[in-house]
Amino acid sequence: MQFNPNTSHYASAIGAWLDSNFRDQFTATVAFMEKLKQRGAFKRGSAYLVQPLFATGNNTVAGVSNFNSPMSIPSDAGLSAVYTWSWYQGLTTVNAQEAAAINTEYEMVDLLEERLRSSVAQFGQVVANDLFSNTDASLGKIAGIPYAVDRPTTTANSFGGISRSNTTNPWWRCVVVDAGNNPLTLQRLAQAYNLATENGGISPDIIVMPTNLFTAFEALLLATQQYRQDDEIARAGFVGYLFKGATVLFDPRVPNNTVFILNSKDVMLVSQTERPSAEPVEFPDRLIRGYKHGWALALVAKRLNSNARINNITP
């Protein structure tokens, strides 16, 4: 007997597995995305595509000098950053040879689950690659953190539909510390961290850097006897250390000689749905069956000057 992986019985099992396992499997091989999830910065829902902003403070808040005086009208009516979905797709398939070798329904379920793990892990890797790209969002990729967390000096490009002109919207630009090709020091890291805290009011909570800079950072911690491991990220199988109020991580995709100091309250990864779709699919001209997956994501921000980056820093 040959088992068809596209029947409703298996489709239900596929959906149930994704419902229970997708989020954990998706971030299982990328420390930075795992930390976003732990910090509650991996959101779901279209409502996050519109982020209300205020360029200046609310001038109606003040001490009362006269009970008969009228209240001020806000001088800044506010505006919103508006983002769009970027779409990702993939296939989970079983070929005719594999289906013919299956003897029980349980074996088919096990095979489909293993293929799903592979598909989900690849979703994670592809999104992580895009997450550290230096380009804006497009139909087929999310905006990269190096693009979003920046302070353009030649072209005042936009993010979320808002110009990052230094004169018009300076609050929509991150803090930049130029290390001038000097080595990483705890003092320089603290400088960028403190400047972002000064702007945001809430301290950054994630720092991510290339592998060679992270190795240099570990040496600095050892020299000063300041090793404090992030136990939460360690339980997920990753290495991370605490610096002030932030978890320091490494990722080989981070641009060379660059460190990002991020505030997960203000920069988030958002998905349209909890997990990708899983629709049965057959190919009349091929001996394979399986499931096609589609998923929409966006990198969104509601404030940029509470984040920082260090450029031109060496190990």
mmCIF file of N, CA and C in Angstrom, residues 29 50 53 58 69 71 77 81 134 138 171 177 193 208-209 227 238 244 265 270 286 301:
data_model
loop_
_atom_site.group_PDB
_atom_site.id
_atom_site.type_symbol
_atom_site.label_atom_id
_atom_site.label_comp_id
_atom_site.label_asym_id
_atom_site.label_seq_id
_atom_site.Cartn_x
_atom_site.Cartn_y
_atom_site.Cartn_z
ATOM 1 N N THR A 29 18.283 28.125 15.190
ATOM 2 C CA THR A 29 19.673 28.177 14.717
ATOM 3 C C THR A 29 20.204 29.599 14.583
ATOM 4 N N VAL A 50 1.656 49.646 10.905
ATOM 5 C CA VAL A 50 1.487 51.093 11.071
ATOM 6 C C VAL A 50 1.910 51.447 12.489
ATOM 7 N N LEU A 53 3.898 57.698 15.517
ATOM 8 C CA LEU A 53 5.118 58.329 16.004
ATOM 9 C C LEU A 53 4.839 59.759 16.421
ATOM 10 N N ASN A 58 4.872 65.749 23.833
ATOM 11 C CA ASN A 58 3.508 66.277 23.911
ATOM 12 C C ASN A 58 3.522 67.564 24.727
ATOM 13 N N SER A 69 -7.079 79.029 32.533
ATOM 14 C CA SER A 69 -6.395 79.155 31.242
ATOM 15 C C SER A 69 -6.674 77.929 30.377
ATOM 16 N N MET A 71 -6.077 74.834 27.747
ATOM 17 C CA MET A 71 -4.966 73.902 27.543
ATOM 18 C C MET A 71 -4.397 74.072 26.142
ATOM 19 N N ALA A 77 1.070 66.942 15.709
ATOM 20 C CA ALA A 77 -0.090 66.069 15.610
ATOM 21 C C ALA A 77 0.298 64.613 15.413
ATOM 22 N N ALA A 81 4.806 55.686 10.789
ATOM 23 C CA ALA A 81 5.645 54.914 9.881
ATOM 24 C C ALA A 81 4.788 53.780 9.337
ATOM 25 N N ASN A 134 22.045 45.151 3.844
ATOM 26 C CA ASN A 134 22.125 46.616 3.914
ATOM 27 C C ASN A 134 21.156 47.269 2.947
ATOM 28 N N SER A 138 11.726 44.777 0.173
ATOM 29 C CA SER A 138 11.170 44.636 -1.166
ATOM 30 C C SER A 138 10.128 43.533 -1.102
ATOM 31 N N TRP A 171 15.240 62.591 14.702
ATOM 32 C CA TRP A 171 14.827 61.547 15.641
ATOM 33 C C TRP A 171 14.623 60.201 14.941
ATOM 34 N N VAL A 177 28.498 55.935 16.315
ATOM 35 C CA VAL A 177 29.819 56.192 16.878
ATOM 36 C C VAL A 177 30.841 55.649 15.893
ATOM 37 N N TYR A 193 26.101 52.725 23.913
ATOM 38 C CA TYR A 193 24.973 52.264 24.723
ATOM 39 C C TYR A 193 24.344 53.430 25.484
ATOM 40 N N VAL A 208 24.647 43.070 18.983
ATOM 41 C CA VAL A 208 25.072 41.998 18.087
ATOM 42 C C VAL A 208 26.243 42.483 17.248
ATOM 43 N N MET A 209 27.224 41.602 17.049
ATOM 44 C CA MET A 209 28.468 41.968 16.372
ATOM 45 C C MET A 209 29.005 40.759 15.612
ATOM 46 N N TYR A 227 32.723 38.459 33.376
ATOM 47 C CA TYR A 227 31.904 37.459 32.711
ATOM 48 C C TYR A 227 30.548 37.322 33.417
ATOM 49 N N PHE A 238 22.658 28.859 22.949
ATOM 50 C CA PHE A 238 23.543 29.878 22.390
ATOM 51 C C PHE A 238 24.437 30.474 23.472
ATOM 52 N N LYS A 244 25.934 45.773 30.784
ATOM 53 C CA LYS A 244 24.918 46.686 31.312
ATOM 54 C C LYS A 244 23.581 45.942 31.295
ATOM 55 N N LYS A 265 12.263 47.207 22.203
ATOM 56 C CA LYS A 265 10.963 47.868 22.355
ATOM 57 C C LYS A 265 10.636 48.713 21.125
ATOM 58 N N VAL A 270 8.102 41.308 12.607
ATOM 59 C CA VAL A 270 6.657 41.078 12.642
ATOM 60 C C VAL A 270 6.270 40.113 11.530
ATOM 61 N N ARG A 286 5.877 15.513 -12.340
ATOM 62 C CA ARG A 286 6.941 15.014 -11.479
ATOM 63 C C ARG A 286 6.380 14.010 -10.485
ATOM 64 N N ALA A 301 10.006 49.575 12.893
ATOM 65 C CA ALA A 301 10.547 50.382 13.995
ATOM 66 C C ALA A 301 9.543 51.461 14.345
#
